[in-house]
Short mmCIF file of C-alpha atoms in Angstrom, two decimals:
data_model
loop_
_atom_site.label_atom_id
_atom_site.label_comp_id
_atom_site.label_asym_id
_atom_site.label_seq_id
_atom_site.Cartn_x
_atom_site.Cartn_y
_atom_site.Cartn_z
CA MET A 1 -50.33 -14.77 -165.10
CA THR A 2 -45.88 -13.99 -164.68
CA GLU A 3 -43.33 -14.55 -166.90
CA HIS A 4 -41.41 -17.17 -165.12
CA ASP A 5 -38.66 -19.94 -166.38
CA PRO A 6 -39.81 -22.38 -167.66
CA ARG A 7 -38.01 -25.01 -166.07
CA GLY A 8 -38.81 -23.62 -162.72
CA ALA A 9 -36.56 -23.51 -159.60
CA ARG A 10 -37.16 -26.37 -158.22
CA ARG A 11 -34.67 -27.88 -161.50
CA GLN A 12 -32.44 -25.33 -160.21
CA GLN A 13 -32.28 -27.02 -156.63
CA VAL A 14 -31.47 -30.19 -158.26
CA LEU A 15 -29.47 -29.09 -159.71
CA ALA A 16 -28.16 -27.03 -156.59
CA ALA A 17 -28.18 -30.55 -155.23
CA ILE A 18 -25.75 -32.73 -157.32
CA GLN A 19 -23.96 -29.85 -158.01
CA ARG A 20 -23.30 -29.45 -154.20
CA ALA A 21 -22.91 -33.07 -153.61
CA ALA A 22 -19.43 -34.81 -152.52
CA GLU A 23 -20.19 -38.17 -154.64
CA ALA A 24 -22.60 -38.26 -157.34
CA PRO A 25 -25.45 -39.03 -155.51
CA GLY A 26 -28.43 -41.30 -156.57
CA VAL A 27 -32.61 -39.87 -156.55
CA SER A 28 -33.12 -41.11 -153.34
CA GLU A 29 -30.46 -38.59 -151.25
CA ILE A 30 -31.52 -35.82 -154.48
CA ALA A 31 -35.41 -36.13 -153.50
CA THR A 32 -34.23 -36.23 -148.98
CA GLU A 33 -32.11 -33.18 -150.50
CA VAL A 34 -34.61 -30.23 -152.35
CA GLY A 35 -37.03 -31.99 -150.14
CA ILE A 36 -39.30 -33.66 -152.87
CA HIS A 37 -41.21 -36.26 -154.40
CA LEU A 38 -39.10 -39.36 -156.01
CA ASN A 39 -41.51 -40.17 -159.10
CA THR A 40 -40.99 -35.41 -159.21
CA ALA A 41 -36.86 -35.35 -158.34
CA ARG A 42 -36.41 -38.32 -161.01
CA PHE A 43 -38.98 -35.95 -162.71
CA HIS A 44 -36.81 -32.53 -163.33
CA LEU A 45 -33.20 -35.15 -163.71
CA ASN A 46 -35.51 -36.46 -166.68
CA ALA A 47 -35.16 -32.51 -168.65
CA LEU A 48 -31.65 -31.91 -166.67
CA GLU A 49 -30.00 -35.07 -168.65
CA ALA A 50 -32.47 -34.07 -172.16
CA ASP A 51 -31.04 -30.64 -171.84
CA GLY A 52 -27.86 -32.33 -171.59
CA VAL A 53 -26.83 -30.77 -167.89
CA VAL A 54 -26.64 -34.02 -165.84
CA VAL A 55 -25.22 -37.31 -166.56
CA ARG A 56 -26.55 -40.66 -165.50
CA LEU A 57 -24.07 -42.71 -163.80
CA LEU A 58 -23.67 -46.80 -162.65
CA SER A 59 -22.03 -46.35 -159.45
CA GLU A 60 -19.29 -49.05 -159.00
CA PRO A 61 -20.61 -51.77 -157.58
CA THR A 62 -19.89 -52.51 -153.34
CA GLY A 63 -21.50 -55.43 -153.29
CA PRO A 64 -24.29 -58.05 -154.76
CA GLY A 65 -26.68 -56.63 -156.73
CA ARG A 66 -27.19 -54.42 -159.72
CA PRO A 67 -25.23 -50.67 -159.05
CA ARG A 68 -27.02 -47.73 -158.15
CA VAL A 69 -27.44 -44.99 -160.97
CA VAL A 70 -26.41 -41.38 -160.10
CA TYR A 71 -26.17 -38.59 -161.89
CA ARG A 72 -23.36 -35.78 -161.67
CA ALA A 73 -23.47 -32.17 -163.56
CA ARG A 74 -21.95 -31.85 -166.65
CA GLY A 75 -19.27 -29.72 -166.81
CA GLY A 76 -18.92 -26.50 -168.68
CA GLN A 77 -22.37 -26.87 -168.67
CA ALA A 78 -25.52 -24.45 -167.18
CA LEU A 79 -28.94 -23.56 -166.63
CA GLY A 80 -28.39 -20.40 -167.92
CA ASP A 81 -27.11 -21.53 -171.71
CA THR A 82 -29.02 -20.83 -174.64
CA ARG A 83 -32.09 -23.72 -175.47
CA ARG A 84 -35.04 -23.05 -178.31
CA TYR A 85 -36.89 -25.81 -175.86
CA GLN A 86 -39.88 -23.43 -176.35
CA ILE A 87 -39.82 -23.47 -180.12
CA LEU A 88 -39.41 -27.27 -180.13
CA ALA A 89 -42.03 -27.66 -177.88
CA GLU A 90 -44.47 -25.01 -180.26
CA MET A 91 -43.08 -27.29 -183.02
CA LEU A 92 -45.57 -30.04 -181.38
CA LEU A 93 -48.18 -28.90 -180.50
CA SER A 94 -48.83 -27.08 -183.97
CA HIS A 95 -48.48 -31.22 -185.66
CA LEU A 96 -50.93 -32.12 -182.92
CA SER A 97 -53.10 -29.12 -183.59
CA ALA A 98 -53.41 -30.11 -187.59
CA SER A 99 -54.71 -33.70 -186.62
CA SER A 100 -58.32 -34.16 -185.78
CA ASP A 101 -57.84 -36.07 -182.00
CA GLY A 102 -54.75 -33.42 -180.79
CA SER A 103 -56.90 -33.04 -177.65
CA VAL A 104 -57.65 -36.44 -176.51
CA ALA A 105 -53.96 -36.95 -177.28
CA ALA A 106 -52.66 -34.56 -175.42
CA MET A 107 -55.52 -35.27 -172.67
CA ALA A 108 -54.42 -38.92 -172.64
CA ALA A 109 -50.44 -38.00 -171.98
CA GLY A 110 -51.69 -35.81 -169.43
CA ARG A 111 -53.40 -38.97 -167.89
CA ALA A 112 -50.46 -40.79 -167.49
CA TRP A 113 -47.85 -38.83 -166.73
CA GLY A 114 -50.50 -37.24 -163.43
CA ALA A 115 -50.17 -41.19 -162.65
CA HIS A 116 -46.96 -41.39 -162.76
CA LEU A 117 -46.08 -38.05 -160.55
CA ILE A 118 -48.97 -37.97 -158.15
CA PRO A 119 -47.25 -39.09 -154.31
CA ARG A 120 -48.30 -42.76 -154.11
CA ALA A 121 -50.09 -43.45 -150.73
CA ALA A 122 -48.80 -46.21 -149.06
CA PRO A 123 -49.91 -50.00 -149.23
CA PHE A 124 -53.53 -51.36 -148.80
CA HIS A 125 -53.77 -47.61 -147.14
CA GLN A 126 -57.25 -46.10 -148.84
CA VAL A 127 -57.31 -42.35 -150.13
CA ASP A 128 -60.20 -40.03 -148.07
CA ARG A 129 -60.83 -36.60 -150.51
CA ASP A 130 -59.42 -35.04 -148.19
CA GLU A 131 -55.75 -36.06 -148.66
CA ALA A 132 -55.99 -36.79 -152.05
CA ILE A 133 -56.24 -32.94 -152.58
CA VAL A 134 -53.88 -32.60 -150.38
CA ARG A 135 -51.22 -35.03 -152.51
CA LEU A 136 -52.45 -32.88 -156.23
CA ILE A 137 -52.20 -29.20 -154.93
CA THR A 138 -48.31 -31.39 -153.59
CA MET A 139 -47.91 -32.60 -157.11
CA LEU A 140 -48.52 -29.11 -158.66
CA GLY A 141 -47.09 -27.07 -157.07
CA ASP A 142 -43.66 -29.07 -156.92
CA LEU A 143 -44.61 -28.43 -161.15
CA ASP A 144 -44.73 -23.99 -160.35
CA PHE A 145 -48.78 -24.62 -160.72
CA ALA A 146 -48.98 -22.70 -157.68
CA PRO A 147 -51.69 -24.00 -156.13
CA GLU A 148 -54.77 -22.93 -154.26
CA PRO A 149 -56.98 -24.17 -152.61
CA VAL A 150 -60.92 -22.83 -152.54
CA ALA A 151 -63.19 -23.83 -150.44
CA ASP A 152 -67.69 -23.72 -150.74
CA GLU A 153 -69.88 -22.14 -147.96
CA HIS A 154 -69.43 -25.84 -146.11
CA GLN A 155 -65.70 -24.40 -145.53
CA SER A 156 -64.50 -28.04 -148.22
CA THR A 157 -62.21 -27.37 -150.96
CA SER A 158 -64.82 -27.31 -154.28
CA ARG A 159 -62.12 -25.60 -156.80
CA ILE A 160 -58.23 -24.74 -156.59
CA ARG A 161 -56.95 -21.54 -158.19
CA LEU A 162 -53.66 -22.13 -160.50
CA ARG A 163 -52.84 -18.54 -159.71
CA HIS A 164 -49.29 -19.41 -162.36
CA CYS A 165 -49.11 -21.64 -165.82
CA PRO A 166 -45.40 -22.97 -166.20
CA PHE A 167 -46.54 -22.75 -170.71
CA ILE A 168 -47.89 -19.48 -170.51
CA GLU A 169 -46.47 -18.70 -173.89
CA LEU A 170 -47.38 -22.11 -174.92
CA ALA A 171 -51.04 -21.49 -173.23
CA GLU A 172 -52.46 -18.53 -175.43
CA PRO A 173 -51.74 -20.23 -179.11
CA HIS A 174 -52.25 -23.17 -178.24
CA ARG A 175 -55.15 -23.23 -175.36
CA ASP A 176 -57.44 -26.42 -175.92
CA LEU A 177 -54.29 -28.59 -175.97
CA VAL A 178 -52.28 -27.54 -173.51
CA CYS A 179 -55.42 -27.22 -171.22
CA ALA A 180 -56.14 -30.37 -171.80
CA LEU A 181 -52.83 -31.65 -170.79
CA HIS A 182 -53.22 -30.19 -167.81
CA LEU A 183 -56.50 -31.67 -167.23
CA GLY A 184 -55.60 -35.17 -167.66
CA LEU A 185 -52.81 -34.57 -165.93
CA MET A 186 -54.89 -33.26 -162.55
CA LYS A 187 -57.79 -36.26 -163.82
CA GLY A 188 -54.61 -39.29 -163.84
CA ALA A 189 -53.29 -38.46 -161.07
CA LEU A 190 -56.39 -38.53 -158.71
CA ALA A 191 -57.31 -41.77 -160.69
CA GLU A 192 -53.88 -43.33 -159.98
CA LEU A 193 -55.04 -42.24 -155.65
CA HIS A 194 -57.89 -43.93 -157.16
CA ALA A 195 -59.62 -41.05 -154.48
CA PRO A 196 -63.24 -40.25 -154.73
CA VAL A 197 -62.76 -37.39 -155.73
CA THR A 198 -61.79 -36.17 -159.56
CA VAL A 199 -61.19 -33.22 -161.07
CA ALA A 200 -64.84 -32.17 -163.28
CA ASP A 201 -63.04 -29.34 -165.47
CA LEU A 202 -60.53 -26.49 -165.41
CA GLU A 203 -61.50 -23.50 -166.97
CA PRO A 204 -58.86 -22.05 -168.27
CA PHE A 205 -58.25 -17.96 -167.07
CA ALA A 206 -61.64 -18.01 -165.48
CA GLU A 207 -59.73 -15.00 -163.54
CA PRO A 208 -57.72 -12.37 -164.18
CA THR A 209 -54.59 -13.49 -162.84
CA ALA A 210 -55.78 -17.91 -162.34
CA CYS A 211 -57.22 -20.54 -164.20
CA LEU A 212 -60.15 -22.74 -161.66
CA ALA A 213 -59.32 -26.69 -160.86
CA HIS A 214 -62.73 -28.17 -160.49
CA LEU A 215 -63.85 -30.32 -158.14
CA ALA A 216 -65.88 -33.14 -158.33
CA PRO A 217 -66.63 -36.65 -157.23
CA SER A 218 -65.47 -39.62 -158.79
CA GLN A 219 -67.78 -42.36 -160.69
CA HIS A 220 -65.69 -45.05 -159.39
#
């Protein structure tokens, strides 16, 4: 696994879309400009706002109804500014690791975020196995896991190779927590789709440069 900006190139694209806009854009405009799902755009916008890089505003009312939420880049701030979020993450993970149910809590957090971030299907549309895997791979790609489907002897995707860990610096000392979070993320995403497939197991560093997520039929 190679070193990588933990905020990722995608987050920089979101910021660039805001900076290029003639007027402060909303989530849908940003998602369209970058070519990502609305929930993925919200995920990165929340992180940029927490970093102090962008600010959330209400647009001027143009008629009945609530004003739109829009975003503007904060003057004098950039993604390259000095920050210490890795240390913050290490503090939180260290606190979790001291708990007897830290891995359970990490898995639950991952499930909640997976359900939030997965590109959802249209109402009344039944997602089949292949579509669910495509949607899961799309989400993992947006989060910089560099996912790659791995086919079995029947040419069916049985595993997903994760060629990049966006949290590698944290995964090595806190593997039980970070890997549980990642496994929960994938399980929660597929459960949200009511998919006939789930991630049965995540094999950390199964290959020299990748982890492997093993797929299996879901129980519902």
